[in-house]
Short mmCIF file of C-alpha atoms in Angstrom, two decimals:
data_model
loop_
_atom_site.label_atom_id
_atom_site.label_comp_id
_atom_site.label_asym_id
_atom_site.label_seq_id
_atom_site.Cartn_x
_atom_site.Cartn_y
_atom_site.Cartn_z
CA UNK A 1 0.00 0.00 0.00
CA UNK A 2 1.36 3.17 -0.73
CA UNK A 3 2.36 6.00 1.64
CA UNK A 4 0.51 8.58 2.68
CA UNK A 5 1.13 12.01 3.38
CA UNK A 6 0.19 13.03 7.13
CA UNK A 7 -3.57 14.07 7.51
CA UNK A 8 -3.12 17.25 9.28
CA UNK A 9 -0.51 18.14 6.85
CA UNK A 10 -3.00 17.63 4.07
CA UNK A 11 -5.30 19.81 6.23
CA UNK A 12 -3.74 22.69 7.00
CA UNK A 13 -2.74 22.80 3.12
CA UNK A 14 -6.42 22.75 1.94
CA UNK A 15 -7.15 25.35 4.95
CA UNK A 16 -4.22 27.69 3.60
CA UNK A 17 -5.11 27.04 0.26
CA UNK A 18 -8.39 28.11 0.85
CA UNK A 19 -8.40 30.80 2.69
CA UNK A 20 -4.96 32.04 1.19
CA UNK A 21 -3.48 32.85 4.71
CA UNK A 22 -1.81 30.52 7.51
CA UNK A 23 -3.27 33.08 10.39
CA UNK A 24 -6.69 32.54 8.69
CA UNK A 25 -6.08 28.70 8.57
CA UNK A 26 -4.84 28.27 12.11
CA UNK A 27 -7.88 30.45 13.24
CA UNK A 28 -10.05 27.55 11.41
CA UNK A 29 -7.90 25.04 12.70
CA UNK A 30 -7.51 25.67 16.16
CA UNK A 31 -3.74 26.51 15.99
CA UNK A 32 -1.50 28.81 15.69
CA UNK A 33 0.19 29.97 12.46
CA UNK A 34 3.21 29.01 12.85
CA UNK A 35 2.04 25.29 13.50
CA UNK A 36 0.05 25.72 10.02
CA UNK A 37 3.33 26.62 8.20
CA UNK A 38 5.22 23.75 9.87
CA UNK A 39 2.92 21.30 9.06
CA UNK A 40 2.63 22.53 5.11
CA UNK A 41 6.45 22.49 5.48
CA UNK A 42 6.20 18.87 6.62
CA UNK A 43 3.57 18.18 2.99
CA UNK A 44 6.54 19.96 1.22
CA UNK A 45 9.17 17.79 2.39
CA UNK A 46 7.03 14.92 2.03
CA UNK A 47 6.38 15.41 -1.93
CA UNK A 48 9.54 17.46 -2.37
CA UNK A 49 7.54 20.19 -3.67
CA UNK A 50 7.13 23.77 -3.29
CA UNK A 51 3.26 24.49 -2.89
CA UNK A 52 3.21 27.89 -2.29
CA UNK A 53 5.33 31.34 -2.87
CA UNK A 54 4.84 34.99 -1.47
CA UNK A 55 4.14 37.64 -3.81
CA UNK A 56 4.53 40.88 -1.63
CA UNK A 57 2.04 40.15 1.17
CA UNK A 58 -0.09 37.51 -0.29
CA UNK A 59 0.24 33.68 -0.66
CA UNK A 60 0.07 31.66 -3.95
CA UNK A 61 0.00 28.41 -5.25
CA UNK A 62 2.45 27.26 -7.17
CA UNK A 63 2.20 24.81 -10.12
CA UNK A 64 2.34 22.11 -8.11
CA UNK A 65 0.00 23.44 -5.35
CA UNK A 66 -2.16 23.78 -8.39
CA UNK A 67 -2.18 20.43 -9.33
CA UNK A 68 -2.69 19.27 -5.73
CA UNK A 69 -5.63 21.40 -4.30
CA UNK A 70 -8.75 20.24 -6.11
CA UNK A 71 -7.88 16.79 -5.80
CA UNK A 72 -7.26 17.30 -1.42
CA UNK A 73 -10.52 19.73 -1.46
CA UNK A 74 -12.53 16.98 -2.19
CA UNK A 75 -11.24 14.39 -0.46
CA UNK A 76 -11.14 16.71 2.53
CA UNK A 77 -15.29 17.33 1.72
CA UNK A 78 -15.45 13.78 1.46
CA UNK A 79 -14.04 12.99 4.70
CA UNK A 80 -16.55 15.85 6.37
CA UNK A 81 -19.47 14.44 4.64
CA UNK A 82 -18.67 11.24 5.99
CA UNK A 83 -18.26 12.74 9.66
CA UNK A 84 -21.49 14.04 9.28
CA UNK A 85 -23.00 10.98 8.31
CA UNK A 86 -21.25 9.00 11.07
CA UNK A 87 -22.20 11.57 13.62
CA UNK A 88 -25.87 11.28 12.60
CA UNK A 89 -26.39 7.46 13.24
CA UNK A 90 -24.64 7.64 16.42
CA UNK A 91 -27.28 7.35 19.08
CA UNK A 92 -28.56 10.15 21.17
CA UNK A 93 -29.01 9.10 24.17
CA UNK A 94 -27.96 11.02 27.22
CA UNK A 95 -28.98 8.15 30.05
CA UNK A 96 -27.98 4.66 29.80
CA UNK A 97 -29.62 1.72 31.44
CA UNK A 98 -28.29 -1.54 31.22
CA UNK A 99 -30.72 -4.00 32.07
CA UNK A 100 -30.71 -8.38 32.25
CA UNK A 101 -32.56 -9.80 29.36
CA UNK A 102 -34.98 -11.50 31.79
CA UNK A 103 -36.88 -8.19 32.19
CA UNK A 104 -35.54 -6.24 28.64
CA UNK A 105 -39.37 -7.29 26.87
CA UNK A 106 -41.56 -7.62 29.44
CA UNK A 107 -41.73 -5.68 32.94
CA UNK A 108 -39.18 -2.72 31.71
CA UNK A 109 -41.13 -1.77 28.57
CA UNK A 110 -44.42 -1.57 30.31
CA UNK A 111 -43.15 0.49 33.32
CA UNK A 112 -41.52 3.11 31.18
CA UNK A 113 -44.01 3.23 28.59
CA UNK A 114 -46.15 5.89 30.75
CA UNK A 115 -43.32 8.25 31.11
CA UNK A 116 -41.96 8.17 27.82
CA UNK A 117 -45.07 8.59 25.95
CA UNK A 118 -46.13 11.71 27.92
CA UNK A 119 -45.62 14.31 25.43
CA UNK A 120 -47.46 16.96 28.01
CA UNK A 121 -44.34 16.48 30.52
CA UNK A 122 -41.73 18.15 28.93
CA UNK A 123 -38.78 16.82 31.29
CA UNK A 124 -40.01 13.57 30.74
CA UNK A 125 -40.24 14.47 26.71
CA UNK A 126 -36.61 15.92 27.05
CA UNK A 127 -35.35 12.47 28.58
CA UNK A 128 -32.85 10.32 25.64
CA UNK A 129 -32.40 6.90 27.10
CA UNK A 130 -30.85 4.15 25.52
CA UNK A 131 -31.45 0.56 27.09
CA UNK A 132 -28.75 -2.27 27.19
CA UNK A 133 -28.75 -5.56 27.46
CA UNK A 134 -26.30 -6.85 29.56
CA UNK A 135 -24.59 -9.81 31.57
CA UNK A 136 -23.41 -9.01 35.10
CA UNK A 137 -20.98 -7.77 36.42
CA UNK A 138 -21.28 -4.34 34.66
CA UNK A 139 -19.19 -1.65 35.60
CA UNK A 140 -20.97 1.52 36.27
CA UNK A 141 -17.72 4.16 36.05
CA UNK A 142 -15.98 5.56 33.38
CA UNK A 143 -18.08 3.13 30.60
CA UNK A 144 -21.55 5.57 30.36
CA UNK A 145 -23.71 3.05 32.18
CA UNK A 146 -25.55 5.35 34.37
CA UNK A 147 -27.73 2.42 35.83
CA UNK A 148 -28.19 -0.91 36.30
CA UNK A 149 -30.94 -3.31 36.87
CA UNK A 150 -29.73 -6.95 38.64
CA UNK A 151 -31.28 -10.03 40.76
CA UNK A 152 -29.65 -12.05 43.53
CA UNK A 153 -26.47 -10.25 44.02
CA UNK A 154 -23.93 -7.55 46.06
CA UNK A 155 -22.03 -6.45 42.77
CA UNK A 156 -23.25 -3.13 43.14
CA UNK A 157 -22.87 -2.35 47.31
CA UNK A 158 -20.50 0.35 46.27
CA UNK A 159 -23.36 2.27 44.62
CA UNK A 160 -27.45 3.39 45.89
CA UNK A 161 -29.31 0.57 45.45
CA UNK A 162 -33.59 0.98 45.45
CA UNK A 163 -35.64 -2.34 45.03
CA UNK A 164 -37.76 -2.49 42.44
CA UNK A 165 -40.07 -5.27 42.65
CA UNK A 166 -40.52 -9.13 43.85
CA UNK A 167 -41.67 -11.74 41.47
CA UNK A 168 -42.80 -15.27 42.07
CA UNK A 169 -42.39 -18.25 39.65
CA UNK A 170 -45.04 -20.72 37.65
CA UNK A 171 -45.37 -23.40 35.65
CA UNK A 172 -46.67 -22.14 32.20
CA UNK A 173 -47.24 -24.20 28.69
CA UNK A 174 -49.25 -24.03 25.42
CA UNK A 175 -52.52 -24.52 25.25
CA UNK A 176 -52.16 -27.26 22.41
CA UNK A 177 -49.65 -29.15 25.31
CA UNK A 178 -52.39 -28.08 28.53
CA UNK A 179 -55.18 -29.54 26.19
CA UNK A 180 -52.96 -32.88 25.62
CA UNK A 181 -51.38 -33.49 28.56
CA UNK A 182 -53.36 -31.62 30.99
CA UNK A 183 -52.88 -28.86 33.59
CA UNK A 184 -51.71 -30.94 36.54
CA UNK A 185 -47.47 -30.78 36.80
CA UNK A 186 -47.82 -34.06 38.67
CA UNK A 187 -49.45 -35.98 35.42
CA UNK A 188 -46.29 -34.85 33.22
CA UNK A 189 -43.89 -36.91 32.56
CA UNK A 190 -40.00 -36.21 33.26
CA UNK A 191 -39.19 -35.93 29.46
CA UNK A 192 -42.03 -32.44 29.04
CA UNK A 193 -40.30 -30.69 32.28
CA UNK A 194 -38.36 -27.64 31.07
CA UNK A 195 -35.00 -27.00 33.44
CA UNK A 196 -33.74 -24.03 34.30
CA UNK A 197 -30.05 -23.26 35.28
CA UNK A 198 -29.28 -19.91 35.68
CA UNK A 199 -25.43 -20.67 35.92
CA UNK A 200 -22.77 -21.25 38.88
CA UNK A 201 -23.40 -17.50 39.90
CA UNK A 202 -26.74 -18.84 40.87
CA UNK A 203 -27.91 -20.88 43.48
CA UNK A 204 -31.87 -20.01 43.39
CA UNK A 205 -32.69 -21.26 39.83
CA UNK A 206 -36.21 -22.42 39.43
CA UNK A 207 -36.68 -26.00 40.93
CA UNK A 208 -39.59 -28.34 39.98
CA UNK A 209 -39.29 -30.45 43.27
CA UNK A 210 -40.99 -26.75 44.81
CA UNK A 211 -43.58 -27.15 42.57
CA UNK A 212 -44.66 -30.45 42.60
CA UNK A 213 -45.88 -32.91 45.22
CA UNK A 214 -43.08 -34.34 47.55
CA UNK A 215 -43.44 -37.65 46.45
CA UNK A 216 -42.56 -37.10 42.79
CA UNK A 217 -39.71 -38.26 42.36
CA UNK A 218 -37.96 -36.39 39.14
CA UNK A 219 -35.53 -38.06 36.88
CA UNK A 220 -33.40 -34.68 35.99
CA UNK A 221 -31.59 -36.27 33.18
CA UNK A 222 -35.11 -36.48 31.13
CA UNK A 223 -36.63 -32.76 29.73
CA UNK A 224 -34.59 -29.88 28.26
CA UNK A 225 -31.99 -28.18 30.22
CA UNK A 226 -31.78 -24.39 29.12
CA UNK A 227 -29.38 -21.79 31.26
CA UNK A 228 -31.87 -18.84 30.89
CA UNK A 229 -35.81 -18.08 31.42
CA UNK A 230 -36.43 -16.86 28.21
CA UNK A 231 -35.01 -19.66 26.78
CA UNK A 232 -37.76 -21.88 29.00
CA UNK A 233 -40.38 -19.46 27.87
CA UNK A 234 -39.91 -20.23 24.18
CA UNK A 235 -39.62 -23.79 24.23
CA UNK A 236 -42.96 -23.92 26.50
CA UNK A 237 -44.53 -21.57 23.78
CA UNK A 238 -44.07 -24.01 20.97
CA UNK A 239 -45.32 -26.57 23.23
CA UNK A 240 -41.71 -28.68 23.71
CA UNK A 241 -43.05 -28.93 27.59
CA UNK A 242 -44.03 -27.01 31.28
CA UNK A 243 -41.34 -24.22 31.95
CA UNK A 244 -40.95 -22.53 35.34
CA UNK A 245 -40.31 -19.18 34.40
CA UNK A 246 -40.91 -15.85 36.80
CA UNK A 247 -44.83 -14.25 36.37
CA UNK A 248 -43.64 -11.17 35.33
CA UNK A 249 -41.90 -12.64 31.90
CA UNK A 250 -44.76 -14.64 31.54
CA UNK A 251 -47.40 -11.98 31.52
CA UNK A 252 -47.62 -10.81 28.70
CA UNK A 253 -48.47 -14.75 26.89
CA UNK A 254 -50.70 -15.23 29.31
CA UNK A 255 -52.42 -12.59 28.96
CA UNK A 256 -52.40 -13.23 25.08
CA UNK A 257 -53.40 -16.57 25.19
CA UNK A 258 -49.88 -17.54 24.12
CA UNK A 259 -49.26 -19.63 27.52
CA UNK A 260 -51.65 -21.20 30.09
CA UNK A 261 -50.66 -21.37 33.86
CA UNK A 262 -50.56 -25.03 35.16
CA UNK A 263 -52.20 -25.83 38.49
CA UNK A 264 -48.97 -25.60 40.63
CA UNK A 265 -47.82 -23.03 43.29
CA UNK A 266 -46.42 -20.13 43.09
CA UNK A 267 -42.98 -20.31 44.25
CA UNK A 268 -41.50 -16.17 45.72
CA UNK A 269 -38.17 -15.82 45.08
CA UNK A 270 -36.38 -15.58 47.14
CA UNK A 271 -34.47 -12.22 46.09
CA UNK A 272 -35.61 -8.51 45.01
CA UNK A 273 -35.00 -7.10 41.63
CA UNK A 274 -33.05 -3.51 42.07
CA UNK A 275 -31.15 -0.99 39.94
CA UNK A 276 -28.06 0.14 41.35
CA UNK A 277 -26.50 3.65 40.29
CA UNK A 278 -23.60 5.72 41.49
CA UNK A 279 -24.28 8.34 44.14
CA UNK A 280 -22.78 11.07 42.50
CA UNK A 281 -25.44 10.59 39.75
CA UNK A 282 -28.47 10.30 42.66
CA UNK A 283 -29.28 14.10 42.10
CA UNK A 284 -29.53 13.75 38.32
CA UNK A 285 -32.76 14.79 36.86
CA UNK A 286 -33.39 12.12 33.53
CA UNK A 287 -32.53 9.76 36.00
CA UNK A 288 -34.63 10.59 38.88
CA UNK A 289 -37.62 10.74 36.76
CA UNK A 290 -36.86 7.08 35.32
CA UNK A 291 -36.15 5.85 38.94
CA UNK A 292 -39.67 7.63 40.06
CA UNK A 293 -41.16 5.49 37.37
CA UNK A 294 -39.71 2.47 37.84
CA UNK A 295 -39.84 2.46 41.55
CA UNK A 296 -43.45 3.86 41.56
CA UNK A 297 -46.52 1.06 42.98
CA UNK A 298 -43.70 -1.05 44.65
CA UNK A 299 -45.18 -1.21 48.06
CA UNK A 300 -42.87 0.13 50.07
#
């Protein structure tokens, strides 16, 4: 690949070329003259060609400065069109909230839905929040994650934690399955019971010996093994088998007709989920108005 001459030396010769004066091209630049004229020195040396003489007080191009300006004007428009473009698709968002995927389609949407669609409240209107979906641990400074919802953890003691809700867990499946095999967890066999491991980090995954009667007996080597809830929920919602999956990521099949609750108990468990932020942030106004809605009907 060939060489190239030095980008700000290709700059500050458009600039000067331009504006045909290095004081006028350092004022665009940000610099002084005198770094202008080095760096078009430094193009110079580079091509071994003189770009510009003096006539009296005035710059000039020479031949060669000629030769070189259109094609560097354009390429230097190109590369500014392209910043623009780049700049444009970059998102706007002023408050970030990094969130588990366990809540990122179900509870979060519906609790923020309020606030961002009121188009009378115009801090809430003003509010630019981009959601992320992350694994813990997340670090909070120096990364722009302003917040962070979790479950069953100290990762974040270092920061204000609020609770945010408690959730419960049932056994859901398709109506097609519920109409086959019926709605009573202790008629289905091993090989139609959906596990759940949430991973080592974890040791409160869902458990079907909770939900069932204590003499069932279950052979865990039968039935899928999945390592997250929505995982569960989608294999119950093609009708693979019974999933124990927490209410609140359920809710919105059930109430769709998607899923049908089995007749098992409701299992609480046994932790809160709660968003964690850094106190120097806790005075913040975005973020106080998303932590007002998120917090808001928790019972507390």
């Amino acid at each position: 690949m060939p060489t190239l001459p030095p980008l700000n030396a290709l700059r500050a010769f458009e600039a000067v070329a331009r504006t045909g004066a290095f004081t006028t091209a350092g004022s665009e630049l940000g610099v002084t003259s005198a770094a202008v004229s080095q760096q078009v020195r430094n193009l110079e040396t580079f091509w071994q060609k003189k770009l510009f003489i003096r006539q009296g007080n005035r710059l000039a191009l020479t031949e060669a400065g000629i030769a070189a300006y259109p094609t560097i004007g354009r390429a230097m428009a190109t590369l500014a069109g392209l910043s623009d473009t780049m700049s444009e698709v970059r998102p706007a968002a002023s408050l970030v909230l990094s969130v588990p995927h366990s809540i990122a389609e179900t509870w979060l949407p519906r609790r923020l839905s309020a606030l961002l669609a009121d188009s009378d409240n115009a801090d809430a209107a003003a509010i630019r929040l981009q959601v992320r979906i992350d694994d813990d641990p997340v670090e909070l400074l120096g990364t722009g994650v302003h917040m962070r919802i979790f479950y069953g953890h100290e990762l974040y003691r270092d920061y204000r934690v609020e609770t945010l809700f408690r959730d419960h867990t049932v056994a859901v499946a398709s109506p097609a399955f519920v109409a086959r095999f019926g709605s009573a967890p202790n008629g289905i066999a091993d090989r139609h019971l959906i596990h759940t491991s949430w991973g080592p980090s974890y040791a409160t995954s869902p458990s079907w010996p909770e939900h069932l009667p204590p003499d069932r007996l279950v052979d865990t080597t039968q039935g899928i093994r999945v390592n997250a809830s929505s995982t569960a929920l989608a294999f119950a919602r093609s009708g693979a088998g019974v999933a124990l999956v927490p209410a609140m990521m359920a809710s919105d099949d059930l109430e769709q007709g998607a899923l049908q609750r089995l007749d098992a108990p409701e299992i609480a468990m046994p932790h809160p989920y709660s968003i964690a932020f850094p106190f120097a942030l806790q005075n913040r106004p975005d973020l106080l108005l998303v932590l007002d809605q998120l917090t808001r009907d928790r019972g507390d």
